[in-house]
Amino acid sequence: MIEDQAKNQIPKEIPHHIAIVMDGNGRWALRRGLPTIAGHKAGAEALKKICQAAANLGVTHLTVYAFSTENWRRPSSWIVELMDLLKYYLKFELKDLIKNNIRLHVIGDQTRLSGDLRQLVDDAVEKTKKNDGINLIIALSYGGRNEIVHAAKAIAEKVKEDKLTFDNIDEEMFAKHLYTSKFPDPDLLIRTSGEMRISNFLLWQLAYAELYFTNKLWPEFSEDDLKAAIEEYQNRERRYGTTVGS
Ligand code: FPP
């Protein structure tokens, strides 16, 4: 009886790692008659708020989709505006990242980024590396298929150079060659704006994640919305391919 009571008091598990497709920034701006970039600015502000809220709730990793490999196909004015916004945040929000104990990581094909953006990314990653609070992982010039091909090539290279054998290749070893090798897999994926797709995000890593979709547009996604997503996650039964109740 006492044991049962104690069990009931154990808080349900918070997802360690949440991944977010921050969708609907453009639509948020359009509905207000604002330029698209205003939507992305509002989206960046929403990210600041949600990152802090996630940290306060005990989430250890937050991965956000900021720019996909497919986004390189958008109009160049759109790309330049978004890249400038990223540069602005990396430059002027760095102090706050350090102060708030947020450790920044960036994943994706960074060879396609401009030299000055890469410099800012490296600087922010370096200056936050001693922080031991939440890990904020920004997927930038990121595509899940691109990442898998990149890993396969790195492994093939090692086999060619006799650093690995064919028999060494298994799931665990493959995962070590992904951009995310240092991080646990996401437990929960949130996508805003009513779209119900993965869109080439963390294809390998989301294998067993719970998926949560909301109609809210990203700039209006609040701390309460985050709590609602976590609550829904806590009520799901994660089975990892096993049968009910096993
Ligand atoms: C997709 O929605 C979202 C993006 C392509 C980028 C999201 C980026 C941010 C919110 C800025 C992040 C800032 C930092 C500092 C990491 P969309 O904007 O294409 O929306 P739409 O589908 O409504 O047009």
mmCIF file of C-alpha atoms and ligand atoms in Angstrom:
data_model
loop_
_atom_site.group_PDB
_atom_site.id
_atom_site.type_symbol
_atom_site.label_atom_id
_atom_site.label_comp_id
_atom_site.label_asym_id
_atom_site.label_seq_id
_atom_site.Cartn_x
_atom_site.Cartn_y
_atom_site.Cartn_z
ATOM 1 C CA MET A 1 0.000 0.000 0.000
ATOM 2 C CA ILE A 2 2.722 2.445 1.058
ATOM 3 C CA GLU A 3 4.726 1.223 -1.901
ATOM 4 C CA ASP A 4 1.756 1.926 -4.235
ATOM 5 C CA GLN A 5 1.404 5.443 -2.862
ATOM 6 C CA ALA A 6 5.102 6.066 -3.375
ATOM 7 C CA LYS A 7 4.813 4.805 -6.954
ATOM 8 C CA ASN A 8 1.933 7.196 -7.643
ATOM 9 C CA GLN A 9 4.024 10.123 -6.484
ATOM 10 C CA ILE A 10 6.827 9.446 -8.946
ATOM 11 C CA PRO A 11 6.442 12.112 -11.613
ATOM 12 C CA LYS A 12 5.929 10.659 -15.057
ATOM 13 C CA GLU A 13 9.027 10.725 -17.154
ATOM 14 C CA ILE A 14 9.892 13.918 -18.970
ATOM 15 C CA PRO A 15 11.174 13.276 -22.511
ATOM 16 C CA HIS A 16 14.957 13.644 -22.364
ATOM 17 C CA HIS A 17 15.202 14.775 -25.944
ATOM 18 C CA ILE A 18 12.581 16.768 -27.849
ATOM 19 C CA ALA A 19 12.914 17.513 -31.564
ATOM 20 C CA ILE A 20 10.851 20.291 -33.137
ATOM 21 C CA VAL A 21 9.897 21.197 -36.701
ATOM 22 C CA MET A 22 9.233 24.901 -36.160
ATOM 23 C CA ASP A 23 6.722 25.267 -38.968
ATOM 24 C CA GLY A 24 4.304 28.063 -39.857
ATOM 25 C CA ASN A 25 6.433 31.188 -39.447
ATOM 26 C CA GLY A 26 5.667 32.420 -42.956
ATOM 27 C CA ARG A 27 1.921 31.846 -42.511
ATOM 28 C CA TRP A 28 1.989 33.630 -39.149
ATOM 29 C CA ALA A 29 3.475 36.701 -40.858
ATOM 30 C CA LEU A 30 1.157 36.477 -43.880
ATOM 31 C CA ARG A 31 -1.946 36.426 -41.653
ATOM 32 C CA ARG A 32 -0.756 39.656 -40.066
ATOM 33 C CA GLY A 33 0.144 41.323 -43.351
ATOM 34 C CA LEU A 34 3.821 41.288 -42.322
ATOM 35 C CA PRO A 35 6.891 40.318 -44.378
ATOM 36 C CA THR A 36 7.993 36.687 -44.044
ATOM 37 C CA ILE A 37 11.106 37.647 -42.115
ATOM 38 C CA ALA A 38 8.886 39.042 -39.333
ATOM 39 C CA GLY A 39 7.533 35.499 -38.951
ATOM 40 C CA HIS A 40 11.039 34.094 -38.622
ATOM 41 C CA LYS A 41 11.968 36.756 -36.063
ATOM 42 C CA ALA A 42 8.875 35.842 -34.058
ATOM 43 C CA GLY A 43 9.855 32.180 -34.516
ATOM 44 C CA ALA A 44 13.332 32.841 -33.129
ATOM 45 C CA GLU A 45 11.768 34.558 -30.090
ATOM 46 C CA ALA A 46 9.462 31.559 -29.609
ATOM 47 C CA LEU A 47 12.514 29.297 -29.707
ATOM 48 C CA LYS A 48 14.224 31.298 -26.934
ATOM 49 C CA LYS A 49 11.145 30.961 -24.746
ATOM 50 C CA ILE A 50 10.595 27.265 -25.450
ATOM 51 C CA CYS A 51 14.260 26.396 -24.917
ATOM 52 C CA GLN A 52 14.173 27.979 -21.458
ATOM 53 C CA ALA A 53 10.843 26.320 -20.634
ATOM 54 C CA ALA A 54 12.178 22.927 -21.767
ATOM 55 C CA ALA A 55 15.300 23.387 -19.641
ATOM 56 C CA ASN A 56 13.165 24.268 -16.599
ATOM 57 C CA LEU A 57 11.106 21.106 -17.124
ATOM 58 C CA GLY A 58 14.236 18.929 -17.152
ATOM 59 C CA VAL A 59 14.561 18.269 -20.886
ATOM 60 C CA THR A 60 18.262 17.645 -21.600
ATOM 61 C CA HIS A 61 18.314 17.934 -25.417
ATOM 62 C CA LEU A 62 16.281 20.106 -27.773
ATOM 63 C CA THR A 63 16.873 19.753 -31.512
ATOM 64 C CA VAL A 64 15.240 22.283 -33.825
ATOM 65 C CA TYR A 65 14.968 22.320 -37.613
ATOM 66 C CA ALA A 66 16.146 25.800 -38.599
ATOM 67 C CA PHE A 67 17.140 25.260 -42.230
ATOM 68 C CA SER A 68 16.846 22.104 -44.322
ATOM 69 C CA THR A 69 18.889 20.947 -47.315
ATOM 70 C CA GLU A 70 15.674 21.499 -49.330
ATOM 71 C CA ASN A 71 15.510 25.129 -48.145
ATOM 72 C CA TRP A 72 18.540 25.875 -50.382
ATOM 73 C CA ARG A 73 16.030 25.677 -53.259
ATOM 74 C CA ARG A 74 13.970 28.611 -51.919
ATOM 75 C CA PRO A 75 14.385 32.138 -53.415
ATOM 76 C CA SER A 76 17.783 33.604 -52.608
ATOM 77 C CA SER A 77 16.215 36.631 -50.875
ATOM 78 C CA TRP A 78 14.470 34.238 -48.453
ATOM 79 C CA ILE A 79 17.730 32.369 -47.805
ATOM 80 C CA VAL A 80 19.735 35.567 -47.237
ATOM 81 C CA GLU A 81 17.157 36.941 -44.776
ATOM 82 C CA LEU A 82 17.070 33.741 -42.758
ATOM 83 C CA MET A 83 20.871 33.411 -42.735
ATOM 84 C CA ASP A 84 21.188 37.050 -41.601
ATOM 85 C CA LEU A 85 18.742 36.344 -38.786
ATOM 86 C CA LEU A 86 20.798 33.326 -37.690
ATOM 87 C CA LYS A 87 23.953 35.439 -37.760
ATOM 88 C CA TYR A 88 22.237 38.126 -35.674
ATOM 89 C CA TYR A 89 21.168 35.599 -33.029
ATOM 90 C CA LEU A 90 24.544 33.854 -32.919
ATOM 91 C CA LYS A 91 26.233 37.212 -32.434
ATOM 92 C CA PHE A 92 23.893 38.991 -30.055
ATOM 93 C CA GLU A 93 22.290 36.124 -28.126
ATOM 94 C CA LEU A 94 25.563 34.389 -27.322
ATOM 95 C CA LYS A 95 25.880 36.185 -23.972
ATOM 96 C CA ASP A 96 22.425 34.927 -22.981
ATOM 97 C CA LEU A 97 23.209 31.385 -24.083
ATOM 98 C CA ILE A 98 26.289 31.430 -21.854
ATOM 99 C CA LYS A 99 24.424 33.050 -18.962
ATOM 100 C CA ASN A 100 21.494 30.628 -19.205
ATOM 101 C CA ASN A 101 23.816 27.605 -19.213
ATOM 102 C CA ILE A 102 22.695 26.473 -22.681
ATOM 103 C CA ARG A 103 25.170 24.425 -24.666
ATOM 104 C CA LEU A 104 24.858 25.013 -28.389
ATOM 105 C CA HIS A 105 25.502 22.439 -31.113
ATOM 106 C CA VAL A 106 24.920 22.686 -34.846
ATOM 107 C CA ILE A 107 24.271 19.688 -37.110
ATOM 108 C CA GLY A 108 24.060 19.561 -40.885
ATOM 109 C CA ASP A 109 26.151 20.065 -44.001
ATOM 110 C CA GLN A 110 28.132 23.078 -42.872
ATOM 111 C CA THR A 111 30.253 23.095 -46.034
ATOM 112 C CA ARG A 112 27.373 24.952 -47.710
ATOM 113 C CA LEU A 113 27.279 27.787 -45.156
ATOM 114 C CA SER A 114 29.046 31.092 -45.764
ATOM 115 C CA GLY A 115 32.445 31.601 -44.113
ATOM 116 C CA ASP A 116 31.183 34.279 -41.717
ATOM 117 C CA LEU A 117 28.238 32.158 -40.572
ATOM 118 C CA ARG A 118 30.537 29.163 -40.013
ATOM 119 C CA GLN A 119 32.822 31.378 -37.969
ATOM 120 C CA LEU A 120 29.919 32.533 -35.771
ATOM 121 C CA VAL A 121 28.704 28.955 -35.377
ATOM 122 C CA ASP A 122 32.178 27.737 -34.341
ATOM 123 C CA ASP A 123 32.559 30.627 -31.910
ATOM 124 C CA ALA A 124 29.171 30.028 -30.253
ATOM 125 C CA VAL A 125 29.768 26.273 -30.024
ATOM 126 C CA GLU A 126 33.205 26.846 -28.487
ATOM 127 C CA LYS A 127 32.043 29.494 -26.007
ATOM 128 C CA THR A 128 29.129 27.405 -24.739
ATOM 129 C CA LYS A 129 30.952 24.079 -24.550
ATOM 130 C CA LYS A 130 31.448 24.224 -20.779
ATOM 131 C CA ASN A 131 27.739 24.832 -20.145
ATOM 132 C CA ASP A 132 26.083 21.789 -18.617
ATOM 133 C CA GLY A 133 22.414 22.770 -18.868
ATOM 134 C CA ILE A 134 20.174 21.961 -21.816
ATOM 135 C CA ASN A 135 21.819 21.048 -25.134
ATOM 136 C CA LEU A 136 20.297 23.157 -27.908
ATOM 137 C CA ILE A 137 20.998 21.459 -31.229
ATOM 138 C CA ILE A 138 20.292 23.559 -34.298
ATOM 139 C CA ALA A 139 19.801 21.620 -37.526
ATOM 140 C CA LEU A 140 21.189 23.949 -40.148
ATOM 141 C CA SER A 141 21.603 22.983 -43.794
ATOM 142 C CA TYR A 142 20.398 19.640 -42.488
ATOM 143 C CA GLY A 143 18.730 16.754 -44.295
ATOM 144 C CA GLY A 144 18.214 13.249 -42.918
ATOM 145 C CA ARG A 145 19.047 11.530 -46.212
ATOM 146 C CA ASN A 146 22.121 13.709 -46.672
ATOM 147 C CA GLU A 147 23.241 12.753 -43.161
ATOM 148 C CA ILE A 148 22.807 9.020 -43.830
ATOM 149 C CA VAL A 149 24.748 9.241 -47.115
ATOM 150 C CA HIS A 150 27.462 11.246 -45.331
ATOM 151 C CA ALA A 151 27.743 8.514 -42.666
ATOM 152 C CA ALA A 152 27.771 5.711 -45.267
ATOM 153 C CA LYS A 153 30.586 7.440 -47.157
ATOM 154 C CA ALA A 154 32.633 7.961 -43.979
ATOM 155 C CA ILE A 155 32.274 4.254 -43.153
ATOM 156 C CA ALA A 156 33.122 3.178 -46.727
ATOM 157 C CA GLU A 157 36.241 5.348 -46.567
ATOM 158 C CA LYS A 158 37.330 3.637 -43.341
ATOM 159 C CA VAL A 159 36.723 0.189 -44.844
ATOM 160 C CA LYS A 160 38.757 1.199 -47.894
ATOM 161 C CA GLU A 161 41.595 2.324 -45.627
ATOM 162 C CA ASP A 162 41.390 -0.913 -43.573
ATOM 163 C CA LYS A 163 40.375 1.017 -40.442
ATOM 164 C CA LEU A 164 37.129 -0.961 -40.284
ATOM 165 C CA THR A 165 35.955 -4.283 -41.675
ATOM 166 C CA PHE A 166 32.636 -5.096 -43.346
ATOM 167 C CA ASP A 167 31.676 -7.164 -40.276
ATOM 168 C CA ASN A 168 32.208 -4.177 -37.952
ATOM 169 C CA ILE A 169 29.224 -2.414 -39.494
ATOM 170 C CA ASP A 170 26.115 -2.581 -37.338
ATOM 171 C CA GLU A 171 23.456 -0.101 -36.152
ATOM 172 C CA GLU A 172 25.434 1.138 -33.175
ATOM 173 C CA MET A 173 28.518 1.742 -35.260
ATOM 174 C CA PHE A 174 26.523 3.413 -38.032
ATOM 175 C CA ALA A 175 24.909 5.797 -35.520
ATOM 176 C CA LYS A 176 28.403 6.835 -34.407
ATOM 177 C CA HIS A 177 28.968 8.284 -37.881
ATOM 178 C CA LEU A 178 25.842 10.462 -37.862
ATOM 179 C CA TYR A 179 25.990 14.186 -37.010
ATOM 180 C CA THR A 180 24.104 13.277 -33.839
ATOM 181 C CA SER A 181 26.590 10.667 -32.566
ATOM 182 C CA LYS A 182 26.930 12.402 -29.165
ATOM 183 C CA PHE A 183 23.206 12.724 -28.499
ATOM 184 C CA PRO A 184 20.473 10.316 -27.430
ATOM 185 C CA ASP A 185 17.667 9.729 -29.945
ATOM 186 C CA PRO A 186 14.658 12.059 -29.595
ATOM 187 C CA ASP A 187 11.816 10.719 -27.471
ATOM 188 C CA LEU A 188 9.273 13.181 -28.818
ATOM 189 C CA LEU A 189 8.909 15.023 -32.122
ATOM 190 C CA ILE A 190 6.709 18.116 -32.202
ATOM 191 C CA ARG A 191 5.622 19.693 -35.484
ATOM 192 C CA THR A 192 3.588 22.873 -35.522
ATOM 193 C CA SER A 193 1.227 24.392 -38.133
ATOM 194 C CA GLY A 194 -0.917 21.328 -38.832
ATOM 195 C CA GLU A 195 1.500 19.647 -41.264
ATOM 196 C CA MET A 196 1.909 15.936 -40.544
ATOM 197 C CA ARG A 197 5.183 15.018 -42.155
ATOM 198 C CA ILE A 198 8.756 14.320 -41.060
ATOM 199 C CA SER A 199 10.207 16.315 -43.992
ATOM 200 C CA ASN A 200 13.638 14.669 -44.024
ATOM 201 C CA PHE A 201 14.281 15.523 -40.352
ATOM 202 C CA LEU A 202 16.319 13.078 -38.212
ATOM 203 C CA LEU A 203 15.197 10.084 -40.305
ATOM 204 C CA TRP A 204 17.397 7.577 -38.474
ATOM 205 C CA GLN A 205 17.020 9.058 -34.997
ATOM 206 C CA LEU A 206 13.202 9.331 -34.960
ATOM 207 C CA ALA A 207 12.733 5.566 -35.399
ATOM 208 C CA TYR A 208 10.974 5.173 -32.024
ATOM 209 C CA ALA A 209 10.010 8.769 -31.221
ATOM 210 C CA GLU A 210 6.444 9.678 -30.346
ATOM 211 C CA LEU A 211 5.032 12.112 -32.898
ATOM 212 C CA TYR A 212 2.942 15.122 -31.824
ATOM 213 C CA PHE A 213 1.262 17.465 -34.273
ATOM 214 C CA THR A 214 -0.479 20.729 -33.439
ATOM 215 C CA ASN A 215 -2.274 23.335 -35.520
ATOM 216 C CA LYS A 216 -0.574 26.146 -33.623
ATOM 217 C CA LEU A 217 1.853 28.120 -35.785
ATOM 218 C CA TRP A 218 5.398 28.082 -34.396
ATOM 219 C CA PRO A 219 5.568 31.784 -33.335
ATOM 220 C CA GLU A 220 2.482 31.280 -31.181
ATOM 221 C CA PHE A 221 3.613 27.971 -29.620
ATOM 222 C CA SER A 222 3.723 28.664 -25.880
ATOM 223 C CA GLU A 223 5.061 27.069 -22.727
ATOM 224 C CA ASP A 224 1.563 25.677 -22.081
ATOM 225 C CA ASP A 225 1.588 24.103 -25.549
ATOM 226 C CA LEU A 226 4.930 22.480 -24.717
ATOM 227 C CA LYS A 227 3.469 21.124 -21.479
ATOM 228 C CA ALA A 228 0.446 19.777 -23.384
ATOM 229 C CA ALA A 229 2.756 17.959 -25.824
ATOM 230 C CA ILE A 230 4.741 16.474 -22.931
ATOM 231 C CA GLU A 231 1.561 15.416 -21.163
ATOM 232 C CA GLU A 232 0.361 13.631 -24.292
ATOM 233 C CA TYR A 233 3.779 11.940 -24.558
ATOM 234 C CA GLN A 234 3.489 10.791 -20.931
ATOM 235 C CA ASN A 235 0.171 9.140 -21.708
ATOM 236 C CA ARG A 236 1.518 7.172 -24.647
ATOM 237 C CA GLU A 237 2.787 3.639 -24.234
ATOM 238 C CA ARG A 238 6.191 3.327 -25.855
ATOM 239 C CA ARG A 239 6.622 -0.203 -27.111
ATOM 240 C CA TYR A 240 9.738 -0.151 -29.294
ATOM 241 C CA GLY A 241 8.227 -2.814 -31.521
ATOM 242 C CA THR A 242 7.114 -5.146 -28.688
ATOM 243 C CA THR A 243 3.546 -6.323 -28.004
ATOM 244 C CA VAL A 244 1.031 -4.566 -25.707
ATOM 245 C CA GLY A 245 1.926 -4.891 -22.005
ATOM 246 C CA SER A 246 5.233 -6.693 -22.610
HETATM 247 C C1 FPP B 1 9.515 26.406 -41.744
HETATM 248 O O1 FPP B 1 8.402 27.234 -41.715
HETATM 249 C C2 FPP B 1 10.555 26.993 -40.881
HETATM 250 C C3 FPP B 1 11.789 27.297 -41.280
HETATM 251 C C4 FPP B 1 12.236 26.937 -42.651
HETATM 252 C C5 FPP B 1 12.781 27.992 -40.452
HETATM 253 C C6 FPP B 1 12.456 28.228 -39.030
HETATM 254 C C7 FPP B 1 13.485 29.142 -38.466
HETATM 255 C C8 FPP B 1 13.286 29.916 -37.400
HETATM 256 C C9 FPP B 1 12.040 29.890 -36.615
HETATM 257 C C10 FPP B 1 14.372 30.839 -36.951
HETATM 258 C C11 FPP B 1 15.274 30.096 -36.050
HETATM 259 C C12 FPP B 1 16.199 31.009 -35.424
HETATM 260 C C13 FPP B 1 17.283 30.635 -34.751
HETATM 261 C C14 FPP B 1 18.054 31.680 -34.087
HETATM 262 C C15 FPP B 1 17.742 29.224 -34.679
HETATM 263 P P1 FPP B 1 8.165 28.438 -42.710
HETATM 264 O O2 FPP B 1 8.774 29.622 -42.107
HETATM 265 O O3 FPP B 1 8.585 28.065 -44.073
HETATM 266 O O4 FPP B 1 6.615 28.629 -42.570
HETATM 267 P P2 FPP B 1 5.465 28.595 -43.671
HETATM 268 O O5 FPP B 1 5.349 27.151 -44.082
HETATM 269 O O6 FPP B 1 4.279 29.080 -42.923
HETATM 270 O O7 FPP B 1 5.878 29.515 -44.780
#
